[in-house]
Short mmCIF file of C-alpha atoms in Angstrom, two decimals:
data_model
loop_
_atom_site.label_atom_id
_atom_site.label_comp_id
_atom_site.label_asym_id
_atom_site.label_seq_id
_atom_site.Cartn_x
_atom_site.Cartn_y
_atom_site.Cartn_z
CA UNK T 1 29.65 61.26 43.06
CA UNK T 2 32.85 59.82 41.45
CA UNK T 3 35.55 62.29 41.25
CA UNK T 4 36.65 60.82 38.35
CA UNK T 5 33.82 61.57 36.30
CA UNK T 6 31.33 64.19 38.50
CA UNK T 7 28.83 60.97 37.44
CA UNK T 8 26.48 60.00 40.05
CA UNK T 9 27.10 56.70 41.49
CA UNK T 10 23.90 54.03 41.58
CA UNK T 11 25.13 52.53 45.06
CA UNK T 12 21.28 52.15 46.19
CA UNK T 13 20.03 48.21 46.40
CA UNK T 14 18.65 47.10 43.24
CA UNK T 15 15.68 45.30 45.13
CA UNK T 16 14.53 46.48 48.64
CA UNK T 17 10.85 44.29 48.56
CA UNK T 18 12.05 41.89 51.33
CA UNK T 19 10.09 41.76 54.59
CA UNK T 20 10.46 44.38 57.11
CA UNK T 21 11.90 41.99 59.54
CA UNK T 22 13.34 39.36 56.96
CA UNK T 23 17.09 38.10 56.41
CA UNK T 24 17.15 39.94 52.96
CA UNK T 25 17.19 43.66 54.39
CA UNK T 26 19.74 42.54 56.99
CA UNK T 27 21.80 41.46 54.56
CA UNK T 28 21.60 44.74 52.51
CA UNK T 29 22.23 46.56 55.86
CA UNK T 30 25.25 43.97 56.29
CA UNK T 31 27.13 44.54 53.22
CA UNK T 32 26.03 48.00 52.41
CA UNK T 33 29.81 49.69 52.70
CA UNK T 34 31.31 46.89 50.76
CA UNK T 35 28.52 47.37 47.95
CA UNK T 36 29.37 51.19 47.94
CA UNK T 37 32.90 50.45 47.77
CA UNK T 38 32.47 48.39 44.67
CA UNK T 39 29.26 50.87 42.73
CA UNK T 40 31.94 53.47 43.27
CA UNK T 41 34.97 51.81 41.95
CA UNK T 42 36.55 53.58 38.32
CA UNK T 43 35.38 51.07 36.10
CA UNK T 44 31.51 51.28 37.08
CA UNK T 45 31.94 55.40 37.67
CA UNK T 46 33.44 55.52 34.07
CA UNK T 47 31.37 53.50 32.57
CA UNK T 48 28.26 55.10 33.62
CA UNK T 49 29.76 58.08 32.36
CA UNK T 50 30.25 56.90 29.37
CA UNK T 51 33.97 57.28 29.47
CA UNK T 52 35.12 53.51 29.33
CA UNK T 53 37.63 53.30 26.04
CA UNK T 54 36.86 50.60 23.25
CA UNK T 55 40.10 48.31 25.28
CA UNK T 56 38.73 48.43 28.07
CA UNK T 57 35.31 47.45 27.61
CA UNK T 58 36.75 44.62 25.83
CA UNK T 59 38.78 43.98 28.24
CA UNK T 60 35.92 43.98 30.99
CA UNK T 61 34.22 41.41 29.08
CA UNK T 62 37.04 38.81 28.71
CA UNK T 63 37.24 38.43 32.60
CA UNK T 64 33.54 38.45 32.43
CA UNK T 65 33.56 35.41 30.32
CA UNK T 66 35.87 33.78 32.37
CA UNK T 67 33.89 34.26 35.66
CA UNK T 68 30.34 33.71 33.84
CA UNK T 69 31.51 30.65 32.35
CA UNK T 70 31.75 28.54 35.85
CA UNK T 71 28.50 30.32 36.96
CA UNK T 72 26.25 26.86 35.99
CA UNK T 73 29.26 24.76 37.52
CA UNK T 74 29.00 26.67 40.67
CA UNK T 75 25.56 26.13 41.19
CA UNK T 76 25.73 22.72 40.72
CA UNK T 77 28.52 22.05 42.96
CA UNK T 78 25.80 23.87 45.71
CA UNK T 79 23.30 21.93 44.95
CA UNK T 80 25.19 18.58 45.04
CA UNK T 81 26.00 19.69 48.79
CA UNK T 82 22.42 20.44 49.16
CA UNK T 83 21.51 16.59 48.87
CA UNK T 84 23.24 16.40 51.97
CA UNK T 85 20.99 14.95 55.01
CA UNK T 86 21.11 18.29 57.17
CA UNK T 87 18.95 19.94 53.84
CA UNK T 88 16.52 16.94 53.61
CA UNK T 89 13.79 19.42 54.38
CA UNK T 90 15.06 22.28 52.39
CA UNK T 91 13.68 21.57 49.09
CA UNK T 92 13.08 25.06 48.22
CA UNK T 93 16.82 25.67 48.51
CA UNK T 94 17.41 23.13 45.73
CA UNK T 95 14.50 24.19 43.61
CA UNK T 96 16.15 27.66 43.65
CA UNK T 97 19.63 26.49 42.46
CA UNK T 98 18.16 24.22 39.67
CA UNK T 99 15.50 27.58 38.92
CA UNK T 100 18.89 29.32 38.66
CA UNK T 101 20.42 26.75 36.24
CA UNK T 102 18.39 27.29 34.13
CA UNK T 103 18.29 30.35 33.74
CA UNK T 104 21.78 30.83 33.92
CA UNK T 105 23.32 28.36 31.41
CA UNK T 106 24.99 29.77 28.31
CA UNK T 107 25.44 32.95 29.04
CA UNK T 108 28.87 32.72 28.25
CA UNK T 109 28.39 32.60 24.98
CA UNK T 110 26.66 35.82 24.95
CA UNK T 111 29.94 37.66 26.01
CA UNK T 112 31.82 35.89 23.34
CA UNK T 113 29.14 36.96 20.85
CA UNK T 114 29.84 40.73 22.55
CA UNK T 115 33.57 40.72 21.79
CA UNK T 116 32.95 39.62 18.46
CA UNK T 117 30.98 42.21 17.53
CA UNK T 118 33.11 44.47 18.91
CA UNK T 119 36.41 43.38 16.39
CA UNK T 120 37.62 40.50 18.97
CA UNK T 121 37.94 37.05 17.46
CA UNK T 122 36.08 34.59 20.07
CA UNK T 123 38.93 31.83 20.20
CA UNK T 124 41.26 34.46 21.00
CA UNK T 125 38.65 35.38 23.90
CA UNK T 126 38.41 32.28 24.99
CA UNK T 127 41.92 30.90 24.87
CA UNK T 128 43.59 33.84 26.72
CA UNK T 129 43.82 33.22 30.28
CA UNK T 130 41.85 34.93 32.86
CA UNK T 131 43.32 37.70 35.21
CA UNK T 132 44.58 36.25 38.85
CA UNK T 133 41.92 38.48 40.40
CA UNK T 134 39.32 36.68 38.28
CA UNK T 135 40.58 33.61 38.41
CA UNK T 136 41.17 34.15 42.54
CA UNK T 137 37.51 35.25 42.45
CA UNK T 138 36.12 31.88 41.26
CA UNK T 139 38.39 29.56 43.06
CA UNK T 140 37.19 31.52 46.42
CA UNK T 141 33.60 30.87 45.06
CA UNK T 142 34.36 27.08 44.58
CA UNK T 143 36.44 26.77 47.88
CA UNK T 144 33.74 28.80 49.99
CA UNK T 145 30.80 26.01 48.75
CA UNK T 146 32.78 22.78 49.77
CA UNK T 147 34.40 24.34 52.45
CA UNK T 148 32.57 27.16 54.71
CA UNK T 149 28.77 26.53 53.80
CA UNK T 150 26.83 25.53 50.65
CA UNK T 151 24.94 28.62 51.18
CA UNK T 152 27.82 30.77 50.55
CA UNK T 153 26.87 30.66 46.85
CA UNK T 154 23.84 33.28 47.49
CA UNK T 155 26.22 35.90 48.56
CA UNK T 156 27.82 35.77 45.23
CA UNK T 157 24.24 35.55 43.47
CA UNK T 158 23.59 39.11 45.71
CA UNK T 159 26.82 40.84 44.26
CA UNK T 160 26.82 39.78 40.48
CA UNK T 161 23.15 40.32 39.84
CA UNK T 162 22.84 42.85 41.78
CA UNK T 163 25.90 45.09 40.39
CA UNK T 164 23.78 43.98 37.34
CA UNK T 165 20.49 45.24 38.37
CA UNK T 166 21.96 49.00 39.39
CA UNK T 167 24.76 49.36 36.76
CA UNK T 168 24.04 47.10 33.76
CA UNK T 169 21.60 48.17 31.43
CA UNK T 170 22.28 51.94 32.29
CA UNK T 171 26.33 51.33 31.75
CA UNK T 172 25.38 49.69 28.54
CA UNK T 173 23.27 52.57 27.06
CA UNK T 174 26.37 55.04 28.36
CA UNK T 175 29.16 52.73 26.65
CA UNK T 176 27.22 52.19 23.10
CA UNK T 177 26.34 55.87 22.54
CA UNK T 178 29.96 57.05 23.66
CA UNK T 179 32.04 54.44 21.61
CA UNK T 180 29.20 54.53 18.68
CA UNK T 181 28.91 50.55 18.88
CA UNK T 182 26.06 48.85 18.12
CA UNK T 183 22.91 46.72 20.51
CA UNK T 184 24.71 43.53 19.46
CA UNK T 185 28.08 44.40 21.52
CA UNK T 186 26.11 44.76 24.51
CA UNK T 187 23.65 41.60 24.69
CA UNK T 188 25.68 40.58 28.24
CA UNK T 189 25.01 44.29 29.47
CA UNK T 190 21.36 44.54 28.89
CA UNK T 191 20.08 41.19 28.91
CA UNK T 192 21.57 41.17 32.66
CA UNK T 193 20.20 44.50 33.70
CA UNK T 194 16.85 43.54 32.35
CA UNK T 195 17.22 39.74 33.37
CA UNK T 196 18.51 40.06 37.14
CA UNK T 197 15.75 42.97 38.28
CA UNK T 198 13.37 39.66 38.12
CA UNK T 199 15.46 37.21 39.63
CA UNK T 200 16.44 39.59 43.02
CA UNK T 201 13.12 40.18 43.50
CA UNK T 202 12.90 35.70 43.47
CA UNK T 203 16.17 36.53 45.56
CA UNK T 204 14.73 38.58 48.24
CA UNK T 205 12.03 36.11 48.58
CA UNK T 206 14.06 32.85 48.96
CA UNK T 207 16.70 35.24 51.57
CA UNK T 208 13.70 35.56 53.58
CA UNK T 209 13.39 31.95 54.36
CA UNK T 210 17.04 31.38 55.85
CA UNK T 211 16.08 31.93 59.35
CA UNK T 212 19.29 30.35 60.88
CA UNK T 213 21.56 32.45 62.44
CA UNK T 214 24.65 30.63 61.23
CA UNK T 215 23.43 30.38 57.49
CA UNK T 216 22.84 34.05 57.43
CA UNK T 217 26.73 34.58 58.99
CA UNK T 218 27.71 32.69 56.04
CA UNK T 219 25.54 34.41 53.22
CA UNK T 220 26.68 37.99 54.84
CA UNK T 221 30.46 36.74 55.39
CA UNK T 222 30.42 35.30 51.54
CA UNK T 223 28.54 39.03 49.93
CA UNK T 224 31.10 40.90 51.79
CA UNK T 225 34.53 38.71 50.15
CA UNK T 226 32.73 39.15 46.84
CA UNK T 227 32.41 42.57 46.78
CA UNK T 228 35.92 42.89 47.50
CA UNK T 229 37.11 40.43 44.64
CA UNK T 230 34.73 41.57 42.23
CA UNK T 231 36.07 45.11 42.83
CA UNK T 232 39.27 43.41 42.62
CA UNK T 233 38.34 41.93 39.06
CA UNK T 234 36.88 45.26 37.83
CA UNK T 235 40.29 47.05 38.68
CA UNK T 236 42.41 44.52 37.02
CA UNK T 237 40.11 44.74 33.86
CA UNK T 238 41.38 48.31 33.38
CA UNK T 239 45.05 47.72 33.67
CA UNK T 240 44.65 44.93 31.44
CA UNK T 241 43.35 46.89 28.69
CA UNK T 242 46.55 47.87 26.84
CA UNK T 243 46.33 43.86 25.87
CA UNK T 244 42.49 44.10 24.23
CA UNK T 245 43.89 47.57 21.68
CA UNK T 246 43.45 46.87 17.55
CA UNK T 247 47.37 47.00 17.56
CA UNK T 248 48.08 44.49 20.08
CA UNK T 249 44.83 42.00 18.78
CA UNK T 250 46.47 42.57 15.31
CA UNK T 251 49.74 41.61 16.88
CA UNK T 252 48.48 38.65 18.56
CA UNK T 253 47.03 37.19 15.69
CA UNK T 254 49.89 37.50 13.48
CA UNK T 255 51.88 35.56 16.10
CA UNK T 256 49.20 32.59 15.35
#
């Protein structure tokens, strides 16, 4: 229960179909306090209360945009360490990441079609600078691939989609009905909570073919840092709101 809002907290897995004995439910088991540390953070709480203000929704979405944006980068920057010898055999690993690509590529764009819809001109979205938590969060994601493991991507994959598969679409339907805003401010929201219940299930499958000890260290050691920044990123949304308000966009735009 958050305090905040007497809402119940989703802090569950979004996916628990991996094998009995597999990596994927030891990894869930592995990183369950951090993932109840983040499901019951104010900014998920609120939001699936329906309490999240106009500002900082908006603001939410900006440093989404500005961690979504490198998600296509990121997974090529795995998969170009992938080529290396040690994964000769490992083609399923790279058929994953380029499965992911695909999917994943210009989603961006949906966030910046999000703001605009809800009164936030899309150059100002995407020329304002991202948060130091955000911006922490995806340098840790780019330094953890070239220089802990590769692998170290999936624990980020497990914390984004899977904050997306327990919180998204249900947030969503909470924010639009409280702040009276249309489907088309919330195509990030939904399309991810819809979206990402399909790919953990693909993630619990491909988890359960990392049988080496030392890869699953890394995968557990990366989920558990994410959690962490992500939380990080969700709590520096909210104090950034007072910048995303119709006076202070109004502001900013007469300053241009």
């Amino acid at each position: 229960m958050n305090t905040l809002t007497d809402t119940p907290i989703v802090t569950s897995p979004p996916v628990d179909n991996g094998k009995p004995d597999g990596f994927y439910r030891h990894l869930l088991a592995a990183t369950k306090d951090e993932r109840r540390a983040l499901m019951g953070g104010e900014l998920i709480g609120r939001a699936q209360g329906g309490k999240i203000t106009l500002p900082e929704y908006r603001a939410f979405l900006a440093q989404a945009y500005h961690h979504v944006r490198h998600t296509v980068s990121l997974m090529m920057a795995c998969g170009a360490e992938l080529s290396a010898p040690n994964f000769v055999l490992r083609d399923n690993l790279r058929m994953a990441i380029a499965e992911y690509i695909d999917e994943e590529k210009g989603h961006e764009h949906w966030i910046l079609d999000d703001l605009e819809s809800t009164g936030v001109d899309r150059h100002h979205a995407r020329s304002r600078p991202p948060l130091f938590e955000t911006e922490w969060m995806v340098s840790y994601a780019y330094d953890s691939i070239r220089r802990r493991h590769p692998l170290a991507m999936f624990g980020m994959v497990l914390v984004l989609e899977g904050t997306s598969t327990s919180a998204a679409s249900a947030a969503g339907r909470a924010i639009r009905d409280s702040l009276g805003l249309t489907d088309d401010a919330f195509h990030y929201l939904f399309s991810h909570g819809e979206l990402d219940i399909s790919h953990m299930a693909f993630f619990a499958e491909l988890m359960d073919t990392i049988t080496d000890t030392e890869e699953q260290a890394q995968i557990i050691h990366s989920a558990r840092a994410f959690y962490r920044l992500y939380g990080a990123v969700h709590d520096a949304a909210l104090r950034d709101a007072e910048h995303w308000t119709d006076e202070a966009l109004e502001a900013n735009s007469c300053h241009h």
